[in-house]
Coordinates of C-alpha atoms in Angstrom, one line a residue:
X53 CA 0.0 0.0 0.0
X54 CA 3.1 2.5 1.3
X55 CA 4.1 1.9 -2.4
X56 CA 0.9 2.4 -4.7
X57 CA 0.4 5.7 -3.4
X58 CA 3.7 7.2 -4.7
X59 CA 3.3 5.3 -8.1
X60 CA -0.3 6.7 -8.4
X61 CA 0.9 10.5 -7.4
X62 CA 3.7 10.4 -9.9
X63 CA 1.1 9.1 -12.7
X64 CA -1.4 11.8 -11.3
X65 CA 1.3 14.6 -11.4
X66 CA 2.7 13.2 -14.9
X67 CA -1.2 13.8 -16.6
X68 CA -1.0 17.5 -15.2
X69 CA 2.3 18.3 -16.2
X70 CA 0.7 17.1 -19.9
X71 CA -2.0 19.5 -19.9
X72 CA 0.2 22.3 -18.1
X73 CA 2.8 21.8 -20.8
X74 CA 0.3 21.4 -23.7
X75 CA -1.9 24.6 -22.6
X76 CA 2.2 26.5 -22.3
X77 CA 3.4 25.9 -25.5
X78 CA 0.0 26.8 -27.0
X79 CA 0.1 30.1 -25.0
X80 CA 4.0 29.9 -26.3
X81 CA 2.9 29.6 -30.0
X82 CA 0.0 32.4 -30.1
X83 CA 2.8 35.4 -28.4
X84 CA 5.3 34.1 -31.3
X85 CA 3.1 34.6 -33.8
X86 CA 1.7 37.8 -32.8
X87 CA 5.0 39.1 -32.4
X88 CA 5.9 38.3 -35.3
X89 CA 2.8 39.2 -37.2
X90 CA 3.9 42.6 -35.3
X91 CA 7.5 43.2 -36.7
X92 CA 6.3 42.3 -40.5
X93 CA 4.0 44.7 -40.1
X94 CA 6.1 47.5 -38.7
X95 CA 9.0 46.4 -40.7
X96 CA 6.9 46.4 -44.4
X97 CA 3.8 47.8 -43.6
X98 CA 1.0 45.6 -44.9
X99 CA -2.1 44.3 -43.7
X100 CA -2.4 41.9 -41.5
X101 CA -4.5 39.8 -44.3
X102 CA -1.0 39.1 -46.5
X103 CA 0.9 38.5 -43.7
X104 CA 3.2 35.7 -44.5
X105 CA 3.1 36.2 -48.6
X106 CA 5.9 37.9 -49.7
X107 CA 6.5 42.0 -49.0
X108 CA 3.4 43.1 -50.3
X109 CA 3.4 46.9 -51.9
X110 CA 6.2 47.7 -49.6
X111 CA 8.7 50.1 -51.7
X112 CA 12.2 49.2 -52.6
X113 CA 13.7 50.9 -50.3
X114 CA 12.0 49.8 -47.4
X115 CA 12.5 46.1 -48.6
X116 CA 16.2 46.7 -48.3
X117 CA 16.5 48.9 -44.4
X118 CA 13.8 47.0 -43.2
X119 CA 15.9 43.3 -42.9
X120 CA 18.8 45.3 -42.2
X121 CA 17.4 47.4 -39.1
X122 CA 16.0 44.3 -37.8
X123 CA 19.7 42.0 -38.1
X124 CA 21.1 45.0 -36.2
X125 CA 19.2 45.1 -33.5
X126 CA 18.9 41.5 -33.3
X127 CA 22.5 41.1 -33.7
X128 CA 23.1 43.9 -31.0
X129 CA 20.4 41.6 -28.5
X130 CA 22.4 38.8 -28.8
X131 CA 25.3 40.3 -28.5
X132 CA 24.4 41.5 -25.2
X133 CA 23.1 38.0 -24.4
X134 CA 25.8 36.2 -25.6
X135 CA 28.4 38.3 -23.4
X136 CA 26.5 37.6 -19.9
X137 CA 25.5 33.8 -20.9
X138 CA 25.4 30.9 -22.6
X139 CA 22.4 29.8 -24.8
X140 CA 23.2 26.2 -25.5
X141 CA 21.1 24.4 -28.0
X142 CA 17.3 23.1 -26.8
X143 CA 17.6 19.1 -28.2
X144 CA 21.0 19.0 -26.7
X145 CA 19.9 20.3 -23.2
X146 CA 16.6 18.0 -23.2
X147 CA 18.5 14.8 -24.2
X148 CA 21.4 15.6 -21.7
X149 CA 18.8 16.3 -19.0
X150 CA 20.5 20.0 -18.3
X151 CA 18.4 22.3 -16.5
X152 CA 16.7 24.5 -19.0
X153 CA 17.9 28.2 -18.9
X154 CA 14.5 29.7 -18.9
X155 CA 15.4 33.7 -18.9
X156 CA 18.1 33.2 -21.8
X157 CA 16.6 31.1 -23.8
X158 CA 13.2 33.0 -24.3
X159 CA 15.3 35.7 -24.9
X160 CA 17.0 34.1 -27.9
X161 CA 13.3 33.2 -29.2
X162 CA 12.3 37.1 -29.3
X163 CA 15.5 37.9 -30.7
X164 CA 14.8 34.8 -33.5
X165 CA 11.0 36.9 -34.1
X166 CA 12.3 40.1 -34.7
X167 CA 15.0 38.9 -37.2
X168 CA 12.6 36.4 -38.9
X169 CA 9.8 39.0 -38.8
X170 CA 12.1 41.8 -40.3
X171 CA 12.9 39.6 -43.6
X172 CA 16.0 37.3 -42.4
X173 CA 15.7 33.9 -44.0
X174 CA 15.4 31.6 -41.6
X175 CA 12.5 29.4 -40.1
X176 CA 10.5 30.8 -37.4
X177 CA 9.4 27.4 -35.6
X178 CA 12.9 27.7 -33.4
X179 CA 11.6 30.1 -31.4
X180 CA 8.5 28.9 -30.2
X181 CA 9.8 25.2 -29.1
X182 CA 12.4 27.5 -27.3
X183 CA 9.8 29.3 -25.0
X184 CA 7.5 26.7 -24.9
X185 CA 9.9 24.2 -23.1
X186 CA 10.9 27.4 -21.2
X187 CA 7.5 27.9 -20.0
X188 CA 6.5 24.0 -19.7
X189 CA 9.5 24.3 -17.6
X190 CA 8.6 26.8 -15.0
X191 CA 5.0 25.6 -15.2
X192 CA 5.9 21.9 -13.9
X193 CA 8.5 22.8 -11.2
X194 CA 6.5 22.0 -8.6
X195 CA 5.5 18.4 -9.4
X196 CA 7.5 15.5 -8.7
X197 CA 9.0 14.5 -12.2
X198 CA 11.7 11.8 -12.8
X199 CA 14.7 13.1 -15.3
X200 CA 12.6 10.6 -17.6
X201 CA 9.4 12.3 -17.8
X202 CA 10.9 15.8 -17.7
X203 CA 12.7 14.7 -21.0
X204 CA 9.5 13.3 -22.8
X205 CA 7.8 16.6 -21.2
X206 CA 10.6 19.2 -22.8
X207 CA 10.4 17.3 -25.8
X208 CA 7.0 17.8 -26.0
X209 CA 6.7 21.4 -25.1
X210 CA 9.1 22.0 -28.0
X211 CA 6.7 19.8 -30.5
X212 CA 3.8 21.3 -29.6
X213 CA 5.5 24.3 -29.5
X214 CA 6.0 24.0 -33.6
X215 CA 2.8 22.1 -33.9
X216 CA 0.6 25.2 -32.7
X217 CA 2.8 27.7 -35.0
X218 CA 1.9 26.2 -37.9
X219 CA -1.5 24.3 -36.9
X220 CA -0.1 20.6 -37.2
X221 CA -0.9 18.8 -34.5
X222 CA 0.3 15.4 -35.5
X223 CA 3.4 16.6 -37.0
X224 CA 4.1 18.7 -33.5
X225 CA 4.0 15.2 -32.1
X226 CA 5.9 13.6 -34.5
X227 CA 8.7 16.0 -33.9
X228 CA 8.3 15.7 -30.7
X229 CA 8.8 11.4 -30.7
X230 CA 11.2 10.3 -33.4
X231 CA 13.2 13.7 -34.1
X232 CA 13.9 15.1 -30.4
X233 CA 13.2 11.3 -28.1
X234 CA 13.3 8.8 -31.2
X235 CA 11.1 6.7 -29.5
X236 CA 7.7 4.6 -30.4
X237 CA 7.0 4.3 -26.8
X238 CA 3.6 4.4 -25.6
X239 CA 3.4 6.9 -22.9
X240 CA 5.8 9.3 -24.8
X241 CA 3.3 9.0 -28.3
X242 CA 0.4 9.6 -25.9
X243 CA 2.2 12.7 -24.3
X244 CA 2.7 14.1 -27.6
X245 CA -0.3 14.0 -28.9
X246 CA -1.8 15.5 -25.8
X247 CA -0.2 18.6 -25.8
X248 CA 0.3 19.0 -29.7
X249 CA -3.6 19.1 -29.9
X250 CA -4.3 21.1 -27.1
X251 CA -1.2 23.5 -27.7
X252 CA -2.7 24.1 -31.2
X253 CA -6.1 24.9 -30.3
X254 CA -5.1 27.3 -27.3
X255 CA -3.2 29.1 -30.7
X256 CA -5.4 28.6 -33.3
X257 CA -7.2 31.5 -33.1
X258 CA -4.1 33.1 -34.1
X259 CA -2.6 30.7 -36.2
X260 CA -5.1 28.7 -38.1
X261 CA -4.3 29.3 -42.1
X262 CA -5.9 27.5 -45.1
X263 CA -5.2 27.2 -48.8
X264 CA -7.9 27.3 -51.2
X265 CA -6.7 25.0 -54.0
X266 CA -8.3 22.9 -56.4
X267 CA -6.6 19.2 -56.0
X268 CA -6.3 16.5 -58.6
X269 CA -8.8 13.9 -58.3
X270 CA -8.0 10.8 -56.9
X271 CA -7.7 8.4 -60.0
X272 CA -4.7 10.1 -60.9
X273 CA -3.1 9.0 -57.2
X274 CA -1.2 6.7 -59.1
X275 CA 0.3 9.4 -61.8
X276 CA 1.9 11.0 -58.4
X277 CA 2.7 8.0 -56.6
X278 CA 5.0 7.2 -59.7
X279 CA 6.4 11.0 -59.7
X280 CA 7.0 10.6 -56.5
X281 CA 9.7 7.6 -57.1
X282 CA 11.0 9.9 -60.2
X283 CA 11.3 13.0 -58.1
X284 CA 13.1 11.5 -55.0
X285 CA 16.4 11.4 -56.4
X286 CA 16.0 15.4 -56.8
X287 CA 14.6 15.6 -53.2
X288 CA 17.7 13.5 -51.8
X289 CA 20.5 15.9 -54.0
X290 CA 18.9 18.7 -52.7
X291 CA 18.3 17.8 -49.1
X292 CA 22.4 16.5 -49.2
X293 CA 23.8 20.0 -50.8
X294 CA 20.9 21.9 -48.3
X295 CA 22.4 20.1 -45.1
X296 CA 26.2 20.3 -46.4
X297 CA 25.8 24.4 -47.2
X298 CA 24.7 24.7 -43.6
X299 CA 27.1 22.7 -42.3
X300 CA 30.0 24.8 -44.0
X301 CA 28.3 28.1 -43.1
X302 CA 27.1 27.1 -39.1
X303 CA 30.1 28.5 -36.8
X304 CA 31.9 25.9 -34.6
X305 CA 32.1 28.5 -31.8
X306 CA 29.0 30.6 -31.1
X307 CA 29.9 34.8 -31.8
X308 CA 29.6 36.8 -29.2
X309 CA 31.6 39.8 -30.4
X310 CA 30.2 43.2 -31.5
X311 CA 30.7 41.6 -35.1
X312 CA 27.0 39.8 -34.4
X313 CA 25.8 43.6 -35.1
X314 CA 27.4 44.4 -38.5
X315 CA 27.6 41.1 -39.9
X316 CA 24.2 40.2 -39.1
X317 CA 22.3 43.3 -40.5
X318 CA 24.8 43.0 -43.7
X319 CA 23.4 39.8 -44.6
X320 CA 20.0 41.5 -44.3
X321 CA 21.0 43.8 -46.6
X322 CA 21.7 41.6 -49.1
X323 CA 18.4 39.7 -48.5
X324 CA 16.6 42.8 -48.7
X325 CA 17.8 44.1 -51.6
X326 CA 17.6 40.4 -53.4
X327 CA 14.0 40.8 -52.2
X328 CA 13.4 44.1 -54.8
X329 CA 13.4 41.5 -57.7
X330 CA 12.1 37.7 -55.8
X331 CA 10.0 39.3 -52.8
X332 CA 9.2 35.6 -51.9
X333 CA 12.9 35.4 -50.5
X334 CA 12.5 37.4 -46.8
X335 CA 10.9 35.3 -44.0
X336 CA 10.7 32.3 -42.7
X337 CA 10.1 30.3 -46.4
X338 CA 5.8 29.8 -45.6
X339 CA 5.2 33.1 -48.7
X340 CA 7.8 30.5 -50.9
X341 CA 5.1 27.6 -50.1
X342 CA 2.1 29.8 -50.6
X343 CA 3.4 31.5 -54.0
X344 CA 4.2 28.1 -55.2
X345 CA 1.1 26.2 -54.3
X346 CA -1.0 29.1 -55.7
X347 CA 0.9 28.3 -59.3
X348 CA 2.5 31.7 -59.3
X349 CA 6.4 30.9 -59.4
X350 CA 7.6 30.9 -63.1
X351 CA 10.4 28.8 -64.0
X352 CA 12.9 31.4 -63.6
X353 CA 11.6 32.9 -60.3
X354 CA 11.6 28.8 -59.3
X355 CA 15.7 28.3 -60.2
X356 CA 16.5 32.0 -58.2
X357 CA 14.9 31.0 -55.3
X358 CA 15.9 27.2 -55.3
X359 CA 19.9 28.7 -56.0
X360 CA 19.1 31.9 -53.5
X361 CA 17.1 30.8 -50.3
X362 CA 19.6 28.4 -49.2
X363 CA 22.4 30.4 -50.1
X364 CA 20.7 33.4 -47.6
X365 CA 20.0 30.8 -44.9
X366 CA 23.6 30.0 -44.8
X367 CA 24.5 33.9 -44.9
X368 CA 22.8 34.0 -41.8
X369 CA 23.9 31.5 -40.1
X370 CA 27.4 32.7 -41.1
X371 CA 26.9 35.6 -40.0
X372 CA 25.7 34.4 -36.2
X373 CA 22.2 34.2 -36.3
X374 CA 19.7 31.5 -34.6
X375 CA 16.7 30.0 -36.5
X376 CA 14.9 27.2 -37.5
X377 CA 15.9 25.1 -40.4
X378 CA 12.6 22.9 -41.1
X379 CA 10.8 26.0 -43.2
X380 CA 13.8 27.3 -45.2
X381 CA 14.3 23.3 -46.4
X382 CA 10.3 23.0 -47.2
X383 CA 10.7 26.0 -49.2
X384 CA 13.7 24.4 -51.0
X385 CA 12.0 21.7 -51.8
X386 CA 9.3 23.6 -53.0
X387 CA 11.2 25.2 -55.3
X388 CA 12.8 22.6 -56.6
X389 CA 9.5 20.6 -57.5
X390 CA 8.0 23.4 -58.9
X391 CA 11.2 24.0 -61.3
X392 CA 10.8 20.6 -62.4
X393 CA 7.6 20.5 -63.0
X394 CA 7.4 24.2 -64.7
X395 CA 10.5 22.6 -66.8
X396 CA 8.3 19.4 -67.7
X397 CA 5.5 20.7 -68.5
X398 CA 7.2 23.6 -70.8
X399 CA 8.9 21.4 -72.9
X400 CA 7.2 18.4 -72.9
X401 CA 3.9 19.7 -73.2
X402 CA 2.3 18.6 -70.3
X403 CA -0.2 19.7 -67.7
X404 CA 1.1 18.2 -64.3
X405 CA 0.0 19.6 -61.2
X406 CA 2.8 21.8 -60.1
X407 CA 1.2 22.7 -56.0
X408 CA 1.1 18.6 -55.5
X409 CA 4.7 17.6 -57.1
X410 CA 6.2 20.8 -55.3
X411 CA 5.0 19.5 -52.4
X412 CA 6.1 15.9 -53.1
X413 CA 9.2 17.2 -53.4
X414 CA 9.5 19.3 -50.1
X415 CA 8.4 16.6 -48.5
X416 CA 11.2 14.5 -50.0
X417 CA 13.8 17.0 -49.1
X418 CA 12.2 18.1 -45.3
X419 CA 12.5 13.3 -44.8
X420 CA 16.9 14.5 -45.4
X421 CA 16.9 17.5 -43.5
X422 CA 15.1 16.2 -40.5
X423 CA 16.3 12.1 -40.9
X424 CA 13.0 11.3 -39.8
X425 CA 10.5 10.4 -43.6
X426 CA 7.5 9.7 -41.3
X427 CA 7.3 13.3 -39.7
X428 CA 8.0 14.9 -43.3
X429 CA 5.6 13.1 -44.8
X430 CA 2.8 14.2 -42.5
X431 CA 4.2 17.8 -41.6
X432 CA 4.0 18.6 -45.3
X433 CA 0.4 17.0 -46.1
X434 CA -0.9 18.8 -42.7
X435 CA 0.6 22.3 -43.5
X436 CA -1.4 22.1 -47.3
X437 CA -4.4 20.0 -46.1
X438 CA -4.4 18.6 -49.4
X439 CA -6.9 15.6 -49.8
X440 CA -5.8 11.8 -47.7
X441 CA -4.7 9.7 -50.6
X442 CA -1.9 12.6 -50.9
X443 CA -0.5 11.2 -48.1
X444 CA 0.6 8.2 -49.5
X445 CA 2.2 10.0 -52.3
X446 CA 4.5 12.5 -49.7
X447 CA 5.3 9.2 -47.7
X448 CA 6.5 7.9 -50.9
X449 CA 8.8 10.5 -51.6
X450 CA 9.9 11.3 -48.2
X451 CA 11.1 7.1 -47.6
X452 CA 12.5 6.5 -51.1
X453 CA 14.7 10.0 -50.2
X454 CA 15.2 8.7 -47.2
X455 CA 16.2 5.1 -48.7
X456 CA 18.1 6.6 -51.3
X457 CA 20.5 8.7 -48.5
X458 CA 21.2 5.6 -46.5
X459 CA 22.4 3.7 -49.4
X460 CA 24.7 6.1 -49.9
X461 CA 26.2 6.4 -46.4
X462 CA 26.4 2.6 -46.0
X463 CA 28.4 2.6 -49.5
X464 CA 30.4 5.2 -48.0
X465 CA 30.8 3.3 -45.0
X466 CA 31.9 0.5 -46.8
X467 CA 35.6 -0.3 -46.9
X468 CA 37.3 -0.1 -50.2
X469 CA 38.0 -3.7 -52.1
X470 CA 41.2 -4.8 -53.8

């Protein structure tokens, strides 16, 4: 008896620390997005109803000062963070069961809105996880949690976090099981989904975005699951080159010099004035995603951006800026199946649904980025809410990417013959 009644507290206090967490990161997602909603407007002054689709009417000059006011200041915030304390990264803190550094770290995720918000090209789910596993964090102090279930908790702060951003709530737990725990367990899945669902509909209010688009019907599912095959070599090349030119530009040693303040608004110069001729480039890569599944990107707007928006990510990152990596990849992707496509269909004659192969091969792409073809697959199809069989066809491009990368790092692995 002495024993049940700890085991059923720590189950009691486990189920609140769900809900606490879940109702957090919602709470967490909604202030992001408001913020950032916020700076885009005060950086290009548009309404809020084209929010989130390029720079709108904004003149040329203030597509250039804007990104590069906002990577000042930014670069100036961190470098005042940066020279009092450490921000270490939020997967390697939860997996090494490090006490979360609440003040800092929600810090870092303002500083991430204002230079996404202001035009820098990076992904704007970063700072969300960061202050919803801040907040899940100083919401569950007080209950007795093992270093276990504070891990599956953190980890799903942060997923629901990026689930209520974006209004996925399966691929917020997704994230949250096989990219941050890479587990199947039962009790972490449950805890997932919990507080991805409620998370998003505390911020849905805010959030919630839909794409009016006419589908193709469902007897051509098998036209796409076959494109799918022939488009995942693409989606692998690009999500290798995409992963390597981050890896050359990311910093081994974090900057914390006064450099952060020129050499961050300098690459948002240069997005800014880039932005003057491919306004789809500033931002987080969703108006990249919207243009193209709205059939607007021609086929030379389509090879700028697929050659530019990584190229500006990196810059970034060079320079010493945080962000997220998940939407500048989908908008690779993106571009890169809608390149093809345009390219097919203009010299071959054809009529092939450009939205549904550029989103076949983002999902492709996001399966190499991430290492994890399951949460692409679904992240991608929730995002468009494009009809069920479409599914299938993202799951087919996101494994055979995924297929085709491990093939090549066991042949790599391999030792040579002879």
């Amino acid at each position: 008896m002495a024993y049940i009644q700890p085991v059923t507290r720590r189950i009691v206090e486990f189920g609140c620390a769900i809900v606490i967490v879940g109702l957090l990161a919602g709470v967490a997602g909604a202030a992001t997005t408001l913020l950032l909603h916020a700076i885009e407007h005060l950086t290009y002054h548009y309404t809020f109803g084209t929010l989130l689709t390029g720079v709108g009417d904004s003149s040329p000059v203030r597509r250039a000062i804007g990104p590069t006011v906002g990577g000042a200041l930014a670069g100036c915030g961190w470098w005042i963070l940066r020279r009092h304390t450490e921000v270490p990264g939020l997967s390697e803190t939860i997996k090494s069961h490090r006490a979360i550094p609440r003040v800092p770290m929600s810090i870092d995720a303002g500083l991430q809105v204002l230079l996404v918000g202001s035009g820098a090209s990076l992904g704007r789910e970063g700072a969300p996880r960061q202050l919803a596993a801040a907040l899940g964090d100083f919401g569950t102090t007080r209950l007795a949690l093992t270093a276990r279930d504070r891990e599956i908790l953190l980890a799903c702060a942060a997923g629901a976090g990026l689930g209520a951003v974006y209004s996925v709530p399966l691929g917020g737990a997704l994230f949250a099981v096989r990219i941050l725990l890479g587990t199947w367990h039962p009790r972490a899945v449950g805890a997932a989904l919990i507080t991805s669902s409620l998370a998003v509909a505390v911020a849905s209010p805010v959030t919630h975005l839909e794409h009016a688009l006419t589908w193709p019907g469902v007897q051509l599912s098998y036209l796409f699951a076959l494109l799918a095959l022939a488009i995942a070599p693409l989606a692998a090349a690009v999500g290798l080159l995409f992963n390597r030119v981050m890896a050359i530009a990311r910093p081994k040693v974090q900057f914390k010099s006064w450099v952060l303040i020129p050499s961050v608004a300098a690459a948002g110069l240069l997005t800014g004035i880039c932005s003057i001729w491919w306004p789809e480039l500033p931002g987080n890569g969703r108006s990249i995603l919207t243009v193209s599944l709205n059939s607007e990107v021609t086929l030379g707007a389509a090879a700028v951006i697929l050659l530019l928006k990584p190229l500006l990510t990196a810059l970034f990152l060079r320079a010493g800026a945080v962000g997220g990596m998940l939407t500048p990849a989908l908008a690779t992707g993106a571009a890169a199946g809608s390149f093809a496509t345009l390219a097919l269909n203009q010299w071959a004659g054809t009529d092939i649904h450009v939205a549904t192969v550029s989103l076949t091969c983002a999902a492709g792409v996001l399966a190499i980025t991430q290492r994890a073809p399951s949460f692409a697959a679904l992240f991608v199809w929730e995002l468009a809410h494009p009809p069920y069989w479409l599914l299938v066809v993202f799951a087919i491009a996101a494994y055979a990417a995924h297929g085709l990368r491990l093939f090549r790092e066991q042949r790599q692995s391999e030792p040579p013959t002879g």
